[in-house]
XYZ file of C-alpha atoms in Angstrom:
439
model
C 7.911 0.040 6.873
C 10.672 1.096 4.493
C 9.985 1.731 0.821
C 12.126 -1.266 -0.070
C 10.128 -3.570 2.213
C 6.820 -2.197 0.938
C 7.927 -2.858 -2.639
C 9.072 -6.419 -1.882
C 5.913 -7.291 0.086
C 3.595 -6.218 -2.744
C 5.638 -7.938 -5.458
C 5.705 -11.213 -3.517
C 1.954 -10.996 -2.990
C 1.262 -11.012 -6.717
C 4.318 -12.476 -8.425
C 4.488 -15.987 -9.813
C 7.775 -17.874 -9.641
C 10.409 -16.693 -12.116
C 8.107 -14.296 -13.949
C 9.404 -10.981 -15.287
C 8.941 -7.582 -13.730
C 8.258 -4.902 -16.350
C 8.371 -1.215 -15.439
C 6.676 1.659 -17.232
C 9.535 4.160 -16.947
C 8.625 7.809 -17.567
C 11.752 9.097 -15.871
C 9.800 11.092 -13.293
C 10.375 10.775 -9.560
C 8.029 7.835 -8.975
C 9.200 5.609 -11.822
C 12.852 6.551 -11.206
C 12.619 5.254 -7.645
C 10.736 2.183 -8.887
C 13.554 1.495 -11.356
C 16.041 1.440 -8.496
C 13.824 -0.795 -6.348
C 13.097 -3.190 -9.224
C 16.747 -3.483 -10.260
C 17.867 -4.350 -6.734
C 14.962 -6.742 -6.133
C 15.566 -8.655 -9.385
C 19.342 -8.716 -8.941
C 19.030 -10.242 -5.456
C 16.574 -12.898 -6.673
C 18.031 -13.583 -10.130
C 14.811 -12.449 -11.834
C 14.438 -11.053 -15.335
C 13.226 -7.473 -15.660
C 12.559 -4.896 -18.360
C 11.903 -1.159 -18.472
C 9.766 0.505 -21.161
C 9.927 4.228 -21.873
C 7.174 5.683 -24.058
C 8.242 8.760 -26.048
C 5.092 10.822 -26.669
C 6.889 13.683 -28.386
C 4.775 16.235 -26.509
C 7.680 18.083 -24.899
C 10.767 19.700 -26.351
C 12.654 17.727 -23.703
C 11.261 14.317 -24.735
C 14.459 13.200 -26.501
C 16.538 14.187 -23.478
C 14.227 12.216 -21.161
C 14.624 9.099 -23.307
C 18.428 9.462 -23.248
C 18.377 9.903 -19.488
C 16.271 6.762 -19.022
C 18.722 4.851 -21.202
C 21.638 6.075 -19.069
C 19.970 4.996 -15.806
C 19.034 1.573 -17.163
C 22.518 0.991 -18.562
C 24.073 1.823 -15.185
C 21.737 -0.639 -13.424
C 21.958 -3.395 -16.050
C 18.234 -3.189 -16.829
C 17.179 -3.711 -20.473
C 15.227 -0.737 -21.846
C 12.796 -0.463 -24.741
C 11.995 3.024 -26.054
C 8.631 3.204 -27.844
C 7.756 6.272 -29.915
C 4.020 6.924 -30.299
C 1.803 9.388 -32.128
C -1.341 10.550 -30.399
C -4.794 10.392 -31.954
C -7.190 12.311 -29.724
C -10.520 11.255 -31.363
C -12.418 13.670 -29.144
C -10.497 12.676 -26.018
C -8.393 14.850 -23.747
C -4.650 15.008 -24.375
C -4.012 13.249 -21.067
C -6.394 10.424 -21.933
C -4.976 9.996 -25.447
C -1.421 9.867 -24.088
C -2.387 7.293 -21.469
C -4.079 5.050 -24.039
C -1.145 5.274 -26.455
C 1.253 4.530 -23.600
C -0.526 1.376 -22.504
C -0.935 0.140 -26.086
C 2.811 0.552 -26.630
C 3.667 -1.210 -23.388
C 1.278 -4.104 -24.093
C 3.322 -5.069 -27.161
C 6.220 -6.063 -24.932
C 4.396 -8.047 -22.241
C 4.538 -11.816 -21.872
C 1.948 -13.961 -20.127
C 1.927 -13.445 -16.364
C 4.441 -10.582 -16.362
C 3.950 -8.013 -13.622
C 3.692 -4.529 -15.111
C 4.824 -2.091 -12.440
C 3.543 1.478 -12.351
C 4.533 4.178 -9.878
C 1.237 5.499 -8.522
C 1.232 6.357 -4.817
C -1.046 7.718 -2.053
C -1.153 11.220 -3.486
C -2.132 9.886 -6.922
C -4.882 7.846 -5.284
C -6.215 10.944 -3.526
C -6.194 12.875 -6.823
C -7.958 10.056 -8.676
C -10.616 9.841 -5.966
C -11.247 13.600 -6.024
C -11.448 13.611 -9.823
C -14.081 10.855 -9.664
C -15.973 12.833 -7.031
C -15.851 15.954 -9.207
C -17.284 13.997 -12.146
C -20.138 12.664 -10.034
C -18.944 9.060 -10.371
C -20.633 6.191 -8.561
C -18.935 3.395 -6.597
C -17.065 2.197 -9.695
C -15.313 5.536 -10.167
C -14.765 6.015 -6.456
C -12.997 2.640 -6.343
C -10.079 4.671 -7.753
C -6.965 2.531 -8.308
C -6.495 -1.041 -7.142
C -3.204 -2.472 -5.934
C -3.411 -4.926 -8.842
C -5.611 -5.359 -11.901
C -5.541 -7.516 -15.063
C -3.987 -6.008 -18.170
C -3.592 -7.880 -21.472
C -2.320 -11.304 -20.366
C -0.431 -9.757 -17.473
C -1.120 -7.930 -14.237
C -0.665 -4.230 -13.468
C 0.747 -3.863 -9.969
C 1.195 -0.611 -8.034
C 3.741 -1.437 -5.303
C 3.866 2.078 -3.822
C 0.140 2.778 -3.642
C 0.275 3.029 0.170
C 3.383 5.262 0.143
C 3.258 9.048 -0.037
C 4.985 11.300 -2.539
C 7.020 12.708 0.352
C 8.292 9.243 1.328
C 9.280 8.523 -2.277
C 11.099 11.848 -2.585
C 12.957 11.245 0.700
C 14.115 7.859 -0.620
C 15.342 9.452 -3.854
C 17.327 12.112 -1.997
C 18.802 9.629 0.470
C 20.050 7.533 -2.443
C 21.134 10.599 -4.446
C 18.883 9.741 -7.372
C 18.158 12.219 -10.143
C 14.930 12.295 -12.139
C 13.271 14.317 -14.880
C 10.680 17.015 -14.253
C 7.832 17.173 -16.772
C 6.963 20.840 -17.133
C 3.360 19.935 -17.953
C 2.882 18.760 -14.365
C 2.827 22.424 -13.313
C 0.068 23.401 -15.750
C -3.044 23.837 -13.614
C -5.312 23.943 -16.648
C -5.261 20.156 -16.225
C -7.672 19.074 -13.501
C -5.258 16.614 -11.918
C -2.556 19.277 -11.599
C -5.047 21.734 -10.116
C -5.990 19.164 -7.482
C -2.332 18.290 -6.857
C -1.124 21.850 -6.314
C -4.192 23.665 -4.988
C -6.676 21.225 -3.422
C -4.676 18.337 -1.927
C -2.129 20.271 0.190
C -4.659 21.975 2.523
C -6.667 18.743 2.799
C -3.576 16.797 3.840
C -2.500 19.548 6.241
C -5.937 19.623 7.897
C -6.501 15.850 7.873
C -3.171 13.936 7.659
C -5.084 10.634 7.754
C -7.021 11.453 4.577
C -4.772 9.074 2.635
C -5.990 6.123 4.694
C -9.596 7.347 4.601
C -9.589 7.588 0.809
C -7.956 4.176 0.446
C -10.521 2.604 2.770
C -13.420 4.226 0.918
C -12.000 3.137 -2.451
C -11.644 -0.444 -1.235
C -15.207 -0.484 0.148
C -16.565 0.825 -3.157
C -14.606 -1.814 -5.053
C -15.986 -4.537 -2.775
C -19.558 -3.342 -3.339
C -19.043 -3.281 -7.102
C -17.633 -6.809 -7.082
C -20.498 -8.049 -4.889
C -23.111 -6.496 -7.164
C -21.588 -8.134 -10.244
C -21.479 -11.481 -8.448
C -25.119 -11.278 -7.378
C -26.213 -10.380 -10.910
C -23.975 -12.896 -12.704
C -26.823 -15.362 -13.433
C -29.100 -12.608 -14.706
C -26.344 -11.301 -16.938
C -25.744 -14.779 -18.367
C -29.462 -15.069 -19.145
C -29.484 -11.910 -21.325
C -26.000 -12.206 -22.839
C -25.991 -13.905 -26.262
C -23.219 -15.980 -27.819
C -22.380 -13.240 -30.337
C -21.788 -10.706 -27.565
C -25.168 -8.938 -27.896
C -27.937 -8.495 -25.303
C -31.405 -10.028 -25.644
C -33.905 -7.153 -25.447
C -36.927 -9.342 -24.637
C -35.168 -10.864 -21.638
C -33.836 -7.488 -20.505
C -37.416 -6.202 -20.456
C -38.329 -8.693 -17.709
C -36.085 -6.938 -15.177
C -36.570 -3.732 -13.200
C -35.086 -0.471 -14.452
C -32.302 -0.629 -11.860
C -31.304 -4.211 -12.658
C -31.564 -3.649 -16.417
C -29.379 -0.547 -16.191
C -26.765 -2.481 -14.257
C -26.802 -5.365 -16.741
C -26.224 -2.933 -19.623
C -23.364 -1.365 -17.687
C -21.830 -4.818 -17.057
C -22.145 -5.554 -20.768
C -20.334 -2.386 -21.778
C -17.661 -2.913 -19.112
C -16.745 -6.209 -20.799
C -16.483 -4.665 -24.278
C -13.135 -2.878 -23.837
C -14.639 0.592 -24.332
C -14.812 3.597 -22.075
C -18.000 3.723 -20.066
C -20.539 6.210 -21.484
C -21.839 9.012 -19.307
C -24.799 8.402 -17.017
C -26.975 10.460 -19.369
C -26.013 8.289 -22.350
C -26.623 5.087 -20.392
C -30.132 6.305 -19.569
C -30.882 6.713 -23.299
C -29.909 3.192 -24.407
C -33.147 1.528 -23.297
C -35.797 4.059 -24.431
C -34.087 5.347 -27.576
C -32.410 2.191 -28.916
C -33.967 -0.933 -27.397
C -37.543 0.416 -27.368
C -37.521 2.383 -30.642
C -40.198 1.631 -33.230
C -39.815 -1.739 -34.907
C -39.219 -0.272 -38.372
C -36.498 2.089 -37.092
C -32.747 1.591 -37.299
C -31.861 3.207 -33.957
C -28.351 3.969 -32.784
C -26.750 5.871 -29.917
C -23.275 7.282 -30.493
C -20.865 6.809 -27.594
C -17.158 7.642 -27.350
C -15.818 4.422 -28.870
C -18.639 3.505 -31.236
C -22.403 3.054 -31.332
C -25.048 1.049 -29.476
C -27.463 -0.367 -32.073
C -30.459 -2.694 -32.254
C -30.927 -5.562 -34.661
C -33.258 -8.572 -34.607
C -34.308 -8.020 -31.000
C -30.794 -7.553 -29.647
C -28.512 -4.732 -28.553
C -25.098 -4.595 -30.215
C -22.023 -2.505 -29.559
C -20.583 -1.391 -32.896
C -17.056 -0.080 -32.455
C -15.364 2.531 -34.593
C -13.728 0.530 -37.355
C -11.367 1.444 -40.132
C -12.756 1.514 -43.667
C -11.913 -1.640 -45.629
C -13.291 -0.374 -48.955
C -9.855 -0.365 -50.608
C -8.396 -3.409 -48.863
C -7.605 -6.465 -50.987
C -5.219 -9.392 -50.835
C -4.395 -12.264 -53.159
C -4.970 -15.814 -51.945
C -4.168 -19.245 -53.353
C -5.168 -22.829 -52.646
C -3.670 -24.224 -49.423
C -3.002 -20.673 -48.248
C -4.286 -18.605 -45.319
C -5.066 -14.918 -45.674
C -4.861 -12.828 -42.499
C -7.744 -10.377 -42.493
C -7.391 -6.779 -41.294
C -8.808 -5.069 -38.217
C -9.050 -8.221 -36.048
C -11.425 -10.006 -38.447
C -9.632 -13.351 -38.229
C -8.319 -15.314 -41.204
C -9.595 -16.894 -44.412
C -8.206 -20.194 -45.743
C -8.630 -22.144 -48.986
C -8.085 -25.854 -48.384
C -8.473 -29.101 -50.317
C -11.335 -31.137 -48.878
C -12.984 -34.369 -49.964
C -16.391 -33.041 -48.935
C -15.923 -29.382 -49.786
C -18.333 -27.024 -51.514
C -15.967 -25.379 -54.015
C -14.421 -26.542 -57.279
C -10.642 -26.393 -57.690
C -11.100 -26.388 -61.443
C -13.339 -23.340 -61.373
C -10.984 -21.523 -59.007
C -8.016 -22.126 -61.311
C -9.507 -20.018 -64.096
C -8.537 -16.618 -62.684
C -6.835 -14.547 -60.015
C -8.214 -15.104 -56.533
C -8.505 -12.149 -54.158
C -10.187 -11.313 -50.862
C -12.016 -7.977 -50.608
C -14.651 -6.361 -48.381
C -16.398 -3.864 -50.675
C -19.716 -5.336 -51.978
C -20.719 -2.267 -54.002
C -21.711 -3.220 -57.555
C -21.174 -6.973 -57.099
C -23.763 -9.669 -57.823
C -23.841 -13.365 -57.008
C -25.973 -16.437 -57.647
C -25.949 -18.526 -54.445
C -26.232 -22.293 -54.762
C -29.884 -23.267 -54.451
C -31.217 -19.888 -55.574
C -33.156 -19.366 -58.803
C -31.311 -16.274 -59.990
C -28.508 -13.845 -59.197
C -28.935 -10.769 -57.024
C -26.945 -7.758 -55.877
C -24.871 -8.469 -52.748
C -26.719 -5.649 -50.990
C -29.988 -7.590 -51.369
C -28.371 -10.902 -50.464
C -26.978 -9.473 -47.217
C -30.513 -8.403 -46.314
C -31.925 -11.817 -47.168
C -29.243 -13.572 -45.107
C -30.131 -11.308 -42.171
C -26.689 -9.699 -41.810
C -26.737 -6.473 -39.752
C -25.974 -3.408 -41.858
C -22.784 -2.562 -39.959
C -21.284 -6.014 -40.644
C -21.880 -6.054 -44.392
C -18.608 -4.295 -45.165
C -16.720 -6.421 -42.663
C -17.620 -9.781 -44.203
C -14.831 -11.096 -46.498
C -15.693 -11.686 -50.156
C -13.665 -14.158 -52.239
C -13.555 -13.144 -55.893
C -12.065 -14.737 -59.022
C -11.325 -12.177 -61.731
C -13.976 -9.841 -60.275
C -16.603 -12.612 -60.066
C -17.945 -13.477 -56.608
C -16.882 -16.962 -55.513
C -18.138 -16.892 -51.922
C -19.202 -14.407 -49.260
C -17.765 -15.280 -45.852
C -19.485 -18.458 -44.716
C -22.892 -17.300 -46.014
C -22.962 -18.876 -49.458
C -21.048 -20.193 -52.491
C -21.759 -18.874 -55.975
C -23.204 -21.639 -58.178
C -20.561 -21.096 -60.888
C -17.822 -22.141 -58.433
C -19.645 -24.972 -56.681
C -17.831 -28.296 -56.371
C -16.711 -30.922 -53.894
C -12.928 -30.817 -53.631
C -12.186 -27.495 -51.927
C -13.494 -25.467 -48.985
C -13.305 -21.908 -47.727
C -12.752 -21.567 -43.972
C -13.309 -18.306 -42.138
C -11.780 -18.337 -38.660
C -13.798 -15.383 -37.447
C -14.111 -13.303 -34.268
C -16.869 -13.593 -31.675
C -18.832 -10.736 -33.230
C -19.734 -12.963 -36.178
C -20.482 -16.136 -34.211
């Protein structure tokens, strides 16, 4: 089957009527050929398309690559967005940091049900499989890359996953296409490049059918993973709490193998990178089963696994909000930082706040409780917010992520926990539209 037919067959398998095709365009051989295929496909079918080039700034040639991508897109009539990103490694490899920044940049330009096209092919699949094997991955890692997978509100599709690098290069030469060569692809200090240039060639020469064998194995592993999740779905529901935590008492009723899998399923749904096998083994004995008076935590790549009130929580790495503040007025909504939702002050016939009391000073929203005191309605006296958070059973890691409404430095209300008695009334209410973590 020709490359053009392969591309069309895969797109038609996953595309919804009149939805956009969006291409991650690096300018390398694979994405350059994909640009040509996408432009022709969309032109023939009157479909909208978009190309996105992410400028990482890692190469002295990065500006030239962006200009070249612009030239190709202009000649084909394909709109192009150039996104410039800065990498933040946070203990990750350069390759991993670049990939994460790239996908975050691309996600900003995706609409619901777009197809995001990426140029991976048979040789990439072989490399990914061998990397997983080198790391000692289980079936999940050996599933390698799927033809399609959800991403944001869209779908990542790899139309050329069953085509070889040689077939793609032959197409490019037949159509006299030029492309950019990333010099870093020759650096064999990177594991993927070492596999590409040193390991894969003799394997392919000895066993030409290894492409198909790897693809079949990857698909079988993916099927087994999906089946396991399906069979454990009811058990997972039984231990998964409404706030996103896991019930330790219920987890304890299952075997080690089932419990380990349920914890893995939990982490897989948290949008974090999966911890190592060694770290996963420590979650149950060191966090869940630590002494009752302990405050156990296990640091993983993207945060911490912690225990509180008989549950396991994933605490992600958050930005400090100690210096964040924003003014707010009646009938106004304040958007909170770091995905913490919004806070609104609204008139209400059966509210708990007094408009009159609120009108006596400047209203602001902050997150830093240090040094503040409050006198909750129904309490006999005022207390430090630190003590009140303890009494209201708020986990320690959420105490500086709970919005505090103040009026001229006096506490009016803390999230949806309590109202200070000096601001109590009946004609106004504070509404916190908060994320799942606080439910």
